[in-house]
Coordinates of N, CA and C in Angstrom, one line a residue:
M1 N -8.1 8.8 19.7 CA -7.0 8.8 19.4 C -7.0 7.7 17.7
I2 N -7.0 8.4 16.7 CA -6.5 7.1 15.8 C -5.7 6.5 15.5
K3 N -6.1 4.9 15.3 CA -5.2 3.4 15.6 C -4.6 3.0 13.9
H4 N -3.2 2.5 13.8 CA -3.7 1.7 12.2 C -4.0 0.0 13.0
C5 N -4.9 -0.4 12.3 CA -5.3 -1.4 12.4 C -4.6 -3.1 11.6
W6 N -4.4 -2.5 9.7 CA -3.4 -3.0 9.1 C -3.5 -2.5 7.6
S7 N -2.5 -2.7 6.8 CA -2.8 -2.4 5.7 C -2.2 -4.1 4.7
I8 N -2.7 -3.8 3.4 CA -2.5 -4.6 2.4 C -1.6 -4.3 1.1
L9 N -1.4 -4.7 0.4 CA -0.7 -4.5 -1.1 C -1.5 -5.5 -2.0
C10 N -2.3 -5.1 -2.8 CA -3.5 -6.5 -4.0 C -3.3 -5.7 -4.8
Q11 N -3.8 -6.6 -5.9 CA -3.9 -6.2 -7.4 C -5.3 -5.2 -7.3
N12 N -5.9 -5.5 -7.3 CA -7.5 -5.0 -6.9 C -8.3 -4.3 -5.6
I13 N -9.2 -3.3 -5.5 CA -9.7 -4.0 -4.3 C -11.2 -3.4 -4.5
I14 N -11.7 -3.9 -4.3 CA -13.4 -4.1 -4.3 C -14.8 -3.4 -3.5
T15 N -15.0 -3.4 -3.5 CA -16.3 -2.4 -2.3 C -17.7 -2.6 -3.5
D16 N -18.8 -3.6 -2.3 CA -19.7 -3.5 -2.5 C -20.5 -2.2 -2.5
A17 N -21.5 -1.7 -3.1 CA -22.4 -0.8 -3.1 C -23.5 -1.3 -1.8
E18 N -23.7 -2.4 -2.0 CA -25.0 -2.2 -1.5 C -24.7 -2.6 0.6
T19 N -24.0 -3.3 -0.2 CA -23.1 -4.0 1.6 C -22.2 -3.5 2.4
N20 N -21.7 -2.6 1.6 CA -20.2 -1.9 1.7 C -19.6 -2.6 2.3
V21 N -19.3 -4.2 1.8 CA -18.3 -5.6 2.2 C -16.8 -5.2 1.2
V22 N -15.7 -5.5 1.5 CA -14.4 -5.1 0.6 C -13.7 -6.1 -0.5
S23 N -13.7 -6.4 -0.5 CA -12.5 -7.8 -1.1 C -11.4 -6.7 -1.3
Y24 N -10.6 -7.4 -1.4 CA -8.8 -7.5 -1.8 C -8.4 -8.7 -2.4
I25 N -8.2 -8.0 -3.8 CA -7.7 -9.3 -4.7 C -6.6 -9.4 -4.8
I26 N -6.1 -10.6 -5.0 CA -4.9 -11.3 -5.2 C -4.1 -10.6 -4.2
T27 N -3.2 -10.8 -3.3 CA -2.6 -9.9 -2.1 C -0.9 -10.5 -2.8
I28 N -0.2 -9.0 -2.8 CA 1.0 -9.1 -3.7 C 2.3 -9.5 -2.4
D29 N 3.5 -10.3 -2.7 CA 4.1 -9.3 -1.6 C 5.5 -10.2 -2.5
N30 N 5.2 -10.4 -3.6 CA 6.7 -10.8 -4.5 C 6.4 -10.6 -6.4
I31 N 7.3 -10.3 -6.8 CA 6.6 -9.7 -8.4 C 8.1 -10.4 -9.2
M32 N 7.9 -11.3 -10.3 CA 8.6 -11.4 -11.3 C 8.4 -10.5 -12.4
A33 N 10.1 -9.8 -13.1 CA 9.8 -8.9 -13.7 C 10.2 -9.5 -15.0
P34 N 10.1 -9.0 -16.4 CA 11.6 -9.7 -17.2 C 12.4 -8.7 -17.8
E35 N 12.2 -7.3 -16.8 CA 13.0 -6.1 -17.3 C 12.9 -4.7 -16.5
F36 N 13.5 -3.9 -16.6 CA 13.4 -3.0 -15.8 C 13.5 -1.7 -16.2
P37 N 12.6 -0.4 -16.0 CA 11.8 -0.6 -15.1 C 10.9 -1.5 -15.2
A38 N 10.2 -2.2 -13.9 CA 9.3 -3.1 -14.1 C 7.6 -2.4 -14.3
K39 N 6.8 -2.0 -15.2 CA 5.5 -1.0 -14.3 C 4.5 -2.4 -13.9
I40 N 3.8 -2.1 -13.2 CA 3.3 -3.1 -12.8 C 1.4 -2.6 -13.1
P41 N 0.4 -2.9 -13.4 CA -0.9 -2.2 -14.2 C -1.3 -2.3 -13.4
F42 N -1.1 -3.2 -12.2 CA -2.8 -3.5 -11.0 C -2.1 -3.1 -10.0
L43 N -1.8 -2.2 -9.0 CA -1.2 -2.6 -7.7 C -2.4 -1.6 -7.3
A44 N -2.6 -1.8 -5.9 CA -3.2 -1.2 -4.9 C -2.8 -1.0 -3.1
I45 N -3.0 -0.9 -2.2 CA -2.7 -0.8 -0.9 C -4.3 0.1 0.0
G46 N -4.7 -1.1 0.3 CA -5.8 -1.3 1.1 C -5.5 -1.1 2.9
T47 N -5.8 0.0 3.4 CA -5.8 0.1 5.2 C -6.8 -0.1 6.4
S48 N -6.5 0.4 6.7 CA -7.7 -0.1 8.3 C -7.3 0.6 9.4
W49 N -8.3 1.9 9.4 CA -8.1 2.1 11.2 C -8.9 2.8 11.7
E50 N -8.8 3.0 13.5 CA -9.5 2.8 14.7 C -9.8 3.7 15.1
K51 N -10.7 4.5 16.0 CA -10.8 5.1 16.8 C -10.9 4.8 18.3
D52 N -10.3 5.9 19.6 CA -10.9 4.8 20.7 C -11.6 5.7 21.3
T53 N -12.4 6.9 21.0 CA -12.8 7.6 21.0 C -14.1 7.4 21.2
G54 N -15.5 8.6 21.6 CA -16.2 7.9 21.4 C -16.7 8.4 20.2
Y55 N -18.1 8.0 19.2 CA -18.4 8.7 18.5 C -19.1 9.7 17.9
D56 N -19.0 10.5 19.1 CA -19.4 11.6 19.7 C -17.7 13.0 19.5
V57 N -16.6 12.0 19.9 CA -15.1 12.9 19.3 C -14.9 13.0 17.6
V58 N -14.8 13.7 17.2 CA -14.2 13.8 15.8 C -12.7 14.0 16.3
E59 N -12.2 12.8 15.0 CA -11.0 13.2 15.3 C -10.0 12.9 14.2
N60 N -8.6 14.0 14.0 CA -8.3 14.7 12.3 C -7.3 13.9 12.3
F61 N -6.8 13.4 10.7 CA -5.9 12.8 10.7 C -5.1 12.7 9.3
A62 N -3.6 12.1 8.8 CA -3.4 12.4 7.2 C -3.0 11.1 6.8
I63 N -2.9 11.0 6.3 CA -2.5 9.5 5.6 C -1.4 9.9 4.3
R64 N -0.1 9.1 4.5 CA 1.0 9.0 3.6 C 1.8 7.8 3.4
I65 N 1.7 7.6 1.6 CA 2.8 6.8 1.4 C 3.7 6.8 0.7
I66 N 4.5 6.0 0.9 CA 6.3 6.3 0.7 C 7.0 5.2 0.1
A67 N 7.4 4.9 -1.4 CA 7.8 3.9 -2.0 C 9.0 4.6 -1.8
I68 N 9.9 3.1 -1.1 CA 11.4 3.0 -0.6 C 12.0 1.6 -1.3
N69 N 13.2 2.4 -2.6 CA 13.4 1.5 -3.2 C 14.7 -0.2 -2.4
P70 N 15.1 -1.0 -3.1 CA 16.0 -1.9 -2.3 C 17.3 -0.9 -2.0
R71 N 17.7 0.4 -2.7 CA 19.4 1.0 -1.8 C 18.4 2.4 -1.6
G72 N 17.2 2.2 -0.4 CA 16.5 2.9 0.5 C 16.3 4.4 0.2
K73 N 15.6 4.8 -1.4 CA 15.9 6.0 -2.2 C 14.3 6.1 -1.9
A74 N 13.6 7.2 -1.6 CA 12.5 6.9 -1.1 C 11.3 8.3 -1.8
K75 N 10.4 7.8 -2.3 CA 9.4 8.9 -2.9 C 7.8 8.8 -1.9
T76 N 7.2 10.1 -2.4 CA 5.6 10.1 -1.7 C 5.1 10.0 -2.5
L77 N 4.1 8.5 -2.6 CA 3.5 8.2 -3.3 C 2.2 9.2 -3.4
V78 N 2.0 9.4 -2.2 CA 0.2 9.6 -1.7 C 0.4 10.6 -0.5
E79 N -0.5 11.2 -0.5 CA -0.6 12.4 1.3 C -1.5 13.0 0.7
T80 N -2.9 12.5 2.0 CA -3.9 12.6 1.8 C -3.6 14.5 3.1
G81 N -5.2 15.1 2.8 CA -5.1 16.4 3.9 C -5.6 15.3 4.5
D82 N -6.3 16.7 5.7 CA -6.6 16.1 6.9 C -8.1 15.3 6.5
L83 N -8.1 14.7 7.3 CA -9.4 14.0 7.5 C -9.9 13.6 8.4
A84 N -11.4 14.1 8.8 CA -12.1 14.1 9.7 C -12.7 12.6 10.5
V85 N -12.2 12.1 10.9 CA -13.2 10.8 11.8 C -14.4 10.7 12.5
Q86 N -15.0 10.2 12.6 CA -16.4 10.4 13.4 C -16.5 9.1 13.8
S87 N -17.0 8.0 12.8 CA -16.9 6.4 13.3 C -15.6 5.9 13.4
H88 N -15.8 4.7 14.3 CA -14.9 4.0 15.1 C -13.7 3.0 13.9
R89 N -14.1 2.9 13.4 CA -13.1 2.3 12.2 C -13.6 3.3 10.5
H90 N -12.2 3.1 10.3 CA -11.6 3.8 9.1 C -11.1 2.9 7.8
R91 N -11.8 2.9 6.7 CA -11.4 2.4 5.7 C -10.6 3.4 4.6
M92 N -9.0 3.3 4.1 CA -8.8 3.8 3.3 C -8.1 3.5 2.0
N93 N -8.5 3.3 1.0 CA -8.3 2.1 -0.2 C -6.9 3.5 -1.0
F94 N -5.7 3.0 -1.5 CA -4.7 3.8 -3.0 C -5.4 3.6 -4.0
V95 N -4.7 3.0 -4.8 CA -4.9 2.8 -6.2 C -3.5 3.4 -6.9
L96 N -2.7 2.8 -6.5 CA -1.3 3.2 -7.8 C -1.3 2.1 -9.0
N97 N -2.2 2.3 -9.7 CA -1.8 1.4 -11.2 C -1.1 2.4 -12.3
G98 N 0.4 1.3 -12.3 CA 1.2 1.9 -13.3 C 2.5 2.5 -12.6
F99 N 2.5 2.0 -11.1 CA 3.7 2.0 -10.7 C 4.8 1.3 -11.0
A100 N 6.1 2.1 -11.2 CA 6.9 1.0 -11.8 C 8.6 1.0 -10.7
F101 N 8.4 -0.2 -10.7 CA 9.9 -0.6 -9.7 C 11.2 -0.9 -10.7
D102 N 12.1 0.3 -9.9 CA 13.2 0.3 -10.9 C 14.6 -0.3 -10.8
E103 N 13.8 -1.4 -9.8 CA 15.1 -2.5 -9.4 C 14.5 -3.4 -8.9
P104 N 15.5 -5.1 -9.1 CA 15.0 -5.5 -8.4 C 16.0 -5.9 -7.1
G105 N 14.9 -6.3 -5.8 CA 15.1 -6.2 -4.7 C 13.8 -6.0 -3.8
I106 N 14.1 -5.6 -2.4 CA 12.9 -5.5 -1.2 C 12.5 -4.1 -1.9
S107 N 11.6 -4.0 -2.5 CA 11.3 -2.3 -1.5 C 9.9 -2.6 -0.8
R108 N 9.8 -0.9 -0.3 CA 8.6 -1.6 0.1 C 8.0 0.2 0.2
F109 N 6.7 0.0 0.8 CA 5.8 0.2 0.7 C 5.3 1.1 2.3
T110 N 5.4 1.8 2.9 CA 5.8 2.6 4.2 C 4.3 3.4 4.1
I111 N 3.9 2.8 4.9 CA 2.5 3.8 5.3 C 2.4 4.9 6.4
E112 N 2.2 6.2 6.7 CA 2.3 7.0 7.8 C 1.0 7.5 8.4
A113 N 1.1 7.9 9.3 CA -0.3 8.4 10.0 C 0.4 9.6 10.4
K114 N -0.6 11.0 10.3 CA 0.2 12.8 10.6 C -1.0 12.8 12.4
I115 N -0.9 12.2 13.3 CA -1.9 12.7 13.9 C -0.9 13.7 15.5
N116 N -2.0 14.7 15.2 CA -1.0 15.7 16.5 C 0.4 16.5 15.8
G117 N 0.1 16.5 13.9 CA 1.3 17.8 13.8 C 2.2 16.6 13.5
L118 N 2.2 15.8 14.1 CA 3.5 14.3 13.6 C 3.1 13.5 12.8
W119 N 4.4 13.0 11.9 CA 4.5 11.5 10.5 C 5.0 10.7 11.7
L120 N 3.9 9.6 11.7 CA 4.3 8.3 12.6 C 3.8 7.0 11.3
A121 N 5.0 6.4 11.5 CA 5.5 5.2 11.0 C 4.1 4.3 11.4
A122 N 2.5 3.8 10.0 CA 2.4 2.9 10.8 C 2.1 1.6 10.2
A123 N 3.4 1.2 9.1 CA 2.8 -0.3 9.1 C 4.0 -0.4 7.2
S124 N 4.9 -0.9 6.8 CA 5.7 -1.3 6.3 C 5.4 -2.5 5.5
L125 N 5.1 -2.3 4.2 CA 4.6 -3.5 2.5 C 6.2 -3.6 2.2
P126 N 6.6 -5.4 2.4 CA 7.5 -5.2 2.0 C 7.1 -6.3 0.7
V127 N 7.8 -6.2 -0.6 CA 7.7 -6.7 -1.7 C 8.6 -7.0 -2.6
L128 N 9.3 -8.6 -2.8 CA 10.6 -8.8 -3.5 C 10.6 -8.9 -4.8
V129 N 10.8 -7.8 -5.6 CA 11.0 -8.2 -7.4 C 11.8 -8.4 -7.5
A130 N 11.6 -9.4 -7.9 CA 13.1 -10.3 -8.5 C 12.7 -10.5 -10.0
A131 N 14.1 -10.3 -10.7 CA 14.0 -10.7 -12.3 C 14.4 -11.9 -13.0
S132 N 13.3 -11.9 -14.1 CA 12.9 -13.2 -14.5 C 13.7 -12.8 -16.2
Q133 N 14.1 -14.3 -16.6 CA 15.1 -14.1 -17.8 C 13.6 -14.5 -18.7
I134 N 13.6 -13.7 -19.9 CA 12.1 -13.7 -20.1 C 12.7 -15.4 -21.5
Q135 N 11.6 -16.3 -21.8 CA 11.2 -17.6 -21.7 C 11.1 -17.3 -23.7
T136 N 12.0 -18.2 -24.2 CA 12.5 -18.8 -25.5 C 11.7 -20.2 -25.6
A137 N 11.0 -19.9 -27.1 CA 10.7 -21.5 -27.5 C 11.2 -22.8 -26.8
G138 N 11.3 -23.8 -25.8 CA 12.4 -25.0 -25.0 C 12.3 -24.1 -24.3
T139 N 12.9 -23.5 -23.7 CA 13.9 -23.1 -22.7 C 13.1 -22.7 -21.9
P140 N 13.4 -23.7 -20.3 CA 13.2 -22.9 -19.2 C 13.2 -21.7 -18.5
S141 N 12.1 -20.9 -18.4 CA 11.8 -19.5 -17.7 C 13.1 -20.2 -16.1
M142 N 14.0 -18.7 -16.0 CA 14.7 -19.1 -14.8 C 15.1 -17.3 -14.1
M143 N 15.2 -17.2 -13.0 CA 15.5 -16.1 -11.8 C 16.9 -16.5 -12.2
R144 N 16.9 -14.9 -12.7 CA 18.6 -14.4 -12.9 C 19.0 -14.1 -11.5
Q145 N 20.5 -14.5 -11.0 CA 21.1 -14.1 -9.6 C 22.0 -12.8 -9.8

């Protein structure tokens, strides 16, 4: 069976072509925005999965990423088709550049896996989005309450 290992929300994901080593650049857990909607130019989610069956067994699963705003409204961002996995570990990375947060508060990216025909929650990545005042000359920046 396929099992979720971990997921991360970050600005960018770089995979070295020679070594297959992955770098997750600037982890994100909060965002300051001067206005809403706040469009984020660089946003990515990296996920890691493992299979507990032997190498000769192919496991199938799908991944879905859902954005949930502070009021609980959900929007599906990504839904893969069936993925056939034979290796012990499997990485899936998703680029969400240009994603817009509509309002301040705690939003979540929920990662789900479809295993044996059922969607199961695998992870929830919270991000605090706060409103910031636009700084003018001589005035310190402050967060709005």
